[in-house]
Amino acid sequence: MAIQVGSIVGRRSYGCDVLFRVIEIRESQGQTMAILKGEEMRLLADADVRDLDPLQEQYKQERREKTRSLEKQSLALFQQDLEYIRERHEYDVTNAYEEEVAYFSLPGKVLHIDGDPTYLQKCVSLYQEVGVPVYGVHCQETEMPYRIESLLAKYQPDILVITGHDAYSKSKGKKTDINAYRHSRHFVETVQKARGKCPSLDQLIIFAGACQSHFESIIQAGANFASSPSRVNIHALDPVYIVSKISFTPFTQPVHVWDVLRNTLTGEKGLGGIETKGVLRTGMPYQPHDEESPG
């Protein structure tokens, strides 16, 4: 089977460990190179087409079913966490259920900027499923530093997500060299500009990074959470689990790092951060207004 744009492939030299879609084929120094985008991971890569195996439909289906199973399991655990947070919050607001209080809650608003429109839509759907108010913006990673200030002014979020694709290239330098990464430098610049507009780590919560990103530089730039401490791939939905929990945690309570990592698909090898306050706020009274009957 010939390799062409749109083919689902694996890299033979890596044991076909990641499903990729071919998004471009180009000639480079006498080699035919394919540009690859992870189907499940936020990873961009390039490879000689001779190293690629077109994957059989049965194998692709098995991998996708396995991934969907892991996603469902992670979502179920995450929803249990959210239910616990809501029950604890209700307990506190009602003085241990001794008072009848008509209150309303305002979860934190999320601005999710993503370099991949497909992953962005998948993330926005999950935010909406769990009830997080979200604005999704597709923006190429290289353009993020130039657009972030106007986007913050327009949407005024409580939580900012900056993600897309990234990758470490051993041929470009050591893991400590940020120039050896495809888009880590752009994530760092975007975080720095966002922090310039909102310096407080508690007033604007920031998650930034993608697969194999330079974790230390992104945290030092001012992110609360980032990827990837062990330079591993992260799942497309991992940022959603982290910031959704922060969105629903009251601003009077800290969010411990392990509490937001334990139900992600990647865990502490791919994600990390610093202790951060929640952003949910409570108001009262809650007074629903029924529509008046006609006539």
JSON list of N, CA, C and O in Angstrom, two decimals, residues 8 18-23 35-41 43-45 116-119 165:
[
{"chain": "A", "resi": 8, "resn": "ILE", "atom": "N", "xyz": [-2.94, 6.46, 7.46]},
{"chain": "A", "resi": 8, "resn": "ILE", "atom": "CA", "xyz": [-2.68, 6.21, 8.88]},
{"chain": "A", "resi": 8, "resn": "ILE", "atom": "C", "xyz": [-1.51, 5.24, 8.95]},
{"chain": "A", "resi": 8, "resn": "ILE", "atom": "O", "xyz": [-1.58, 4.14, 8.39]},
{"chain": "A", "resi": 18, "resn": "VAL", "atom": "N", "xyz": [2.88, 4.74, 18.04]},
{"chain": "A", "resi": 18, "resn": "VAL", "atom": "CA", "xyz": [1.93, 5.85, 17.96]},
{"chain": "A", "resi": 18, "resn": "VAL", "atom": "C", "xyz": [1.27, 5.83, 16.59]},
{"chain": "A", "resi": 18, "resn": "VAL", "atom": "O", "xyz": [1.93, 5.62, 15.57]},
{"chain": "A", "resi": 19, "resn": "LEU", "atom": "N", "xyz": [-0.05, 6.05, 16.58]},
{"chain": "A", "resi": 19, "resn": "LEU", "atom": "CA", "xyz": [-0.77, 6.18, 15.32]},
{"chain": "A", "resi": 19, "resn": "LEU", "atom": "C", "xyz": [-0.57, 7.60, 14.78]},
{"chain": "A", "resi": 19, "resn": "LEU", "atom": "O", "xyz": [-0.80, 8.58, 15.49]},
{"chain": "A", "resi": 20, "resn": "PHE", "atom": "N", "xyz": [-0.14, 7.70, 13.53]},
{"chain": "A", "resi": 20, "resn": "PHE", "atom": "CA", "xyz": [0.04, 8.99, 12.89]},
{"chain": "A", "resi": 20, "resn": "PHE", "atom": "C", "xyz": [-0.80, 9.09, 11.62]},
{"chain": "A", "resi": 20, "resn": "PHE", "atom": "O", "xyz": [-1.04, 8.07, 10.95]},
{"chain": "A", "resi": 21, "resn": "ARG", "atom": "N", "xyz": [-1.19, 10.31, 11.29]},
{"chain": "A", "resi": 21, "resn": "ARG", "atom": "CA", "xyz": [-1.79, 10.59, 9.99]},
{"chain": "A", "resi": 21, "resn": "ARG", "atom": "C", "xyz": [-0.78, 11.39, 9.18]},
{"chain": "A", "resi": 21, "resn": "ARG", "atom": "O", "xyz": [-0.20, 12.36, 9.69]},
{"chain": "A", "resi": 22, "resn": "VAL", "atom": "N", "xyz": [-0.55, 11.00, 7.93]},
{"chain": "A", "resi": 22, "resn": "VAL", "atom": "CA", "xyz": [0.35, 11.73, 7.06]},
{"chain": "A", "resi": 22, "resn": "VAL", "atom": "C", "xyz": [-0.35, 13.00, 6.60]},
{"chain": "A", "resi": 22, "resn": "VAL", "atom": "O", "xyz": [-1.43, 12.95, 6.01]},
{"chain": "A", "resi": 23, "resn": "ILE", "atom": "N", "xyz": [0.25, 14.16, 6.91]},
{"chain": "A", "resi": 23, "resn": "ILE", "atom": "CA", "xyz": [-0.37, 15.43, 6.53]},
{"chain": "A", "resi": 23, "resn": "ILE", "atom": "C", "xyz": [0.37, 16.14, 5.40]},
{"chain": "A", "resi": 23, "resn": "ILE", "atom": "O", "xyz": [-0.14, 17.09, 4.81]},
{"chain": "A", "resi": 35, "resn": "ILE", "atom": "N", "xyz": [5.48, 14.29, 6.78]},
{"chain": "A", "resi": 35, "resn": "ILE", "atom": "CA", "xyz": [5.17, 15.04, 7.99]},
{"chain": "A", "resi": 35, "resn": "ILE", "atom": "C", "xyz": [3.97, 14.35, 8.64]},
{"chain": "A", "resi": 35, "resn": "ILE", "atom": "O", "xyz": [2.94, 14.13, 7.98]},
{"chain": "A", "resi": 36, "resn": "LEU", "atom": "N", "xyz": [4.11, 14.02, 9.92]},
{"chain": "A", "resi": 36, "resn": "LEU", "atom": "CA", "xyz": [3.13, 13.18, 10.60]},
{"chain": "A", "resi": 36, "resn": "LEU", "atom": "C", "xyz": [2.48, 13.93, 11.75]},
{"chain": "A", "resi": 36, "resn": "LEU", "atom": "O", "xyz": [3.15, 14.66, 12.48]},
{"chain": "A", "resi": 37, "resn": "LYS", "atom": "N", "xyz": [1.18, 13.69, 11.95]},
{"chain": "A", "resi": 37, "resn": "LYS", "atom": "CA", "xyz": [0.44, 14.25, 13.08]},
{"chain": "A", "resi": 37, "resn": "LYS", "atom": "C", "xyz": [-0.17, 13.11, 13.88]},
{"chain": "A", "resi": 37, "resn": "LYS", "atom": "O", "xyz": [-0.83, 12.22, 13.32]},
{"chain": "A", "resi": 38, "resn": "GLY", "atom": "N", "xyz": [0.05, 13.11, 15.20]},
{"chain": "A", "resi": 38, "resn": "GLY", "atom": "CA", "xyz": [-0.49, 12.06, 16.05]},
{"chain": "A", "resi": 38, "resn": "GLY", "atom": "C", "xyz": [-2.01, 12.02, 16.00]},
{"chain": "A", "resi": 38, "resn": "GLY", "atom": "O", "xyz": [-2.66, 13.06, 16.06]},
{"chain": "A", "resi": 39, "resn": "GLU", "atom": "N", "xyz": [-2.56, 10.82, 15.90]},
{"chain": "A", "resi": 39, "resn": "GLU", "atom": "CA", "xyz": [-4.01, 10.65, 15.89]},
{"chain": "A", "resi": 39, "resn": "GLU", "atom": "C", "xyz": [-4.60, 10.78, 17.28]},
{"chain": "A", "resi": 39, "resn": "GLU", "atom": "O", "xyz": [-5.74, 11.18, 17.45]},
{"chain": "A", "resi": 40, "resn": "GLU", "atom": "N", "xyz": [-3.83, 10.39, 18.30]},
{"chain": "A", "resi": 40, "resn": "GLU", "atom": "CA", "xyz": [-4.32, 10.42, 19.68]},
{"chain": "A", "resi": 40, "resn": "GLU", "atom": "C", "xyz": [-3.45, 11.28, 20.58]},
{"chain": "A", "resi": 40, "resn": "GLU", "atom": "O", "xyz": [-3.87, 11.68, 21.66]},
{"chain": "A", "resi": 41, "resn": "MET", "atom": "N", "xyz": [-2.22, 11.52, 20.16]},
{"chain": "A", "resi": 41, "resn": "MET", "atom": "CA", "xyz": [-1.26, 12.28, 20.95]},
{"chain": "A", "resi": 41, "resn": "MET", "atom": "C", "xyz": [-0.96, 13.61, 20.28]},
{"chain": "A", "resi": 41, "resn": "MET", "atom": "O", "xyz": [-0.98, 13.71, 19.05]},
{"chain": "A", "resi": 43, "resn": "LEU", "atom": "N", "xyz": [1.41, 15.25, 19.04]},
{"chain": "A", "resi": 43, "resn": "LEU", "atom": "CA", "xyz": [2.78, 15.06, 18.57]},
{"chain": "A", "resi": 43, "resn": "LEU", "atom": "C", "xyz": [2.87, 15.30, 17.07]},
{"chain": "A", "resi": 43, "resn": "LEU", "atom": "O", "xyz": [2.05, 14.79, 16.30]},
{"chain": "A", "resi": 44, "resn": "LEU", "atom": "N", "xyz": [3.87, 16.09, 16.66]},
{"chain": "A", "resi": 44, "resn": "LEU", "atom": "CA", "xyz": [4.24, 16.24, 15.26]},
{"chain": "A", "resi": 44, "resn": "LEU", "atom": "C", "xyz": [5.59, 15.58, 15.05]},
{"chain": "A", "resi": 44, "resn": "LEU", "atom": "O", "xyz": [6.48, 15.67, 15.89]},
{"chain": "A", "resi": 45, "resn": "ALA", "atom": "N", "xyz": [5.76, 14.91, 13.93]},
{"chain": "A", "resi": 45, "resn": "ALA", "atom": "CA", "xyz": [7.03, 14.25, 13.65]},
{"chain": "A", "resi": 45, "resn": "ALA", "atom": "C", "xyz": [7.24, 14.22, 12.14]},
{"chain": "A", "resi": 45, "resn": "ALA", "atom": "O", "xyz": [6.31, 14.44, 11.36]},
{"chain": "A", "resi": 116, "resn": "ASP", "atom": "N", "xyz": [-4.32, 22.76, 16.79]},
{"chain": "A", "resi": 116, "resn": "ASP", "atom": "CA", "xyz": [-4.94, 21.70, 15.99]},
{"chain": "A", "resi": 116, "resn": "ASP", "atom": "C", "xyz": [-6.45, 21.83, 16.06]},
{"chain": "A", "resi": 116, "resn": "ASP", "atom": "O", "xyz": [-7.04, 21.66, 17.13]},
{"chain": "A", "resi": 117, "resn": "PRO", "atom": "N", "xyz": [-7.12, 22.13, 14.94]},
{"chain": "A", "resi": 117, "resn": "PRO", "atom": "CA", "xyz": [-8.58, 22.34, 14.98]},
{"chain": "A", "resi": 117, "resn": "PRO", "atom": "C", "xyz": [-9.36, 21.09, 15.35]},
{"chain": "A", "resi": 117, "resn": "PRO", "atom": "O", "xyz": [-10.42, 21.18, 15.99]},
{"chain": "A", "resi": 118, "resn": "THR", "atom": "N", "xyz": [-8.85, 19.91, 14.98]},
{"chain": "A", "resi": 118, "resn": "THR", "atom": "CA", "xyz": [-9.55, 18.66, 15.31]},
{"chain": "A", "resi": 118, "resn": "THR", "atom": "C", "xyz": [-9.52, 18.41, 16.81]},
{"chain": "A", "resi": 118, "resn": "THR", "atom": "O", "xyz": [-10.54, 18.10, 17.44]},
{"chain": "A", "resi": 119, "resn": "TYR", "atom": "N", "xyz": [-8.34, 18.54, 17.41]},
{"chain": "A", "resi": 119, "resn": "TYR", "atom": "CA", "xyz": [-8.22, 18.36, 18.85]},
{"chain": "A", "resi": 119, "resn": "TYR", "atom": "C", "xyz": [-8.98, 19.44, 19.60]},
{"chain": "A", "resi": 119, "resn": "TYR", "atom": "O", "xyz": [-9.56, 19.20, 20.66]},
{"chain": "A", "resi": 165, "resn": "HIS", "atom": "N", "xyz": [0.71, 21.13, 19.02]},
{"chain": "A", "resi": 165, "resn": "HIS", "atom": "CA", "xyz": [1.65, 20.04, 18.77]},
{"chain": "A", "resi": 165, "resn": "HIS", "atom": "C", "xyz": [3.06, 20.49, 19.14]},
{"chain": "A", "resi": 165, "resn": "HIS", "atom": "O", "xyz": [3.40, 21.66, 19.08]}
]
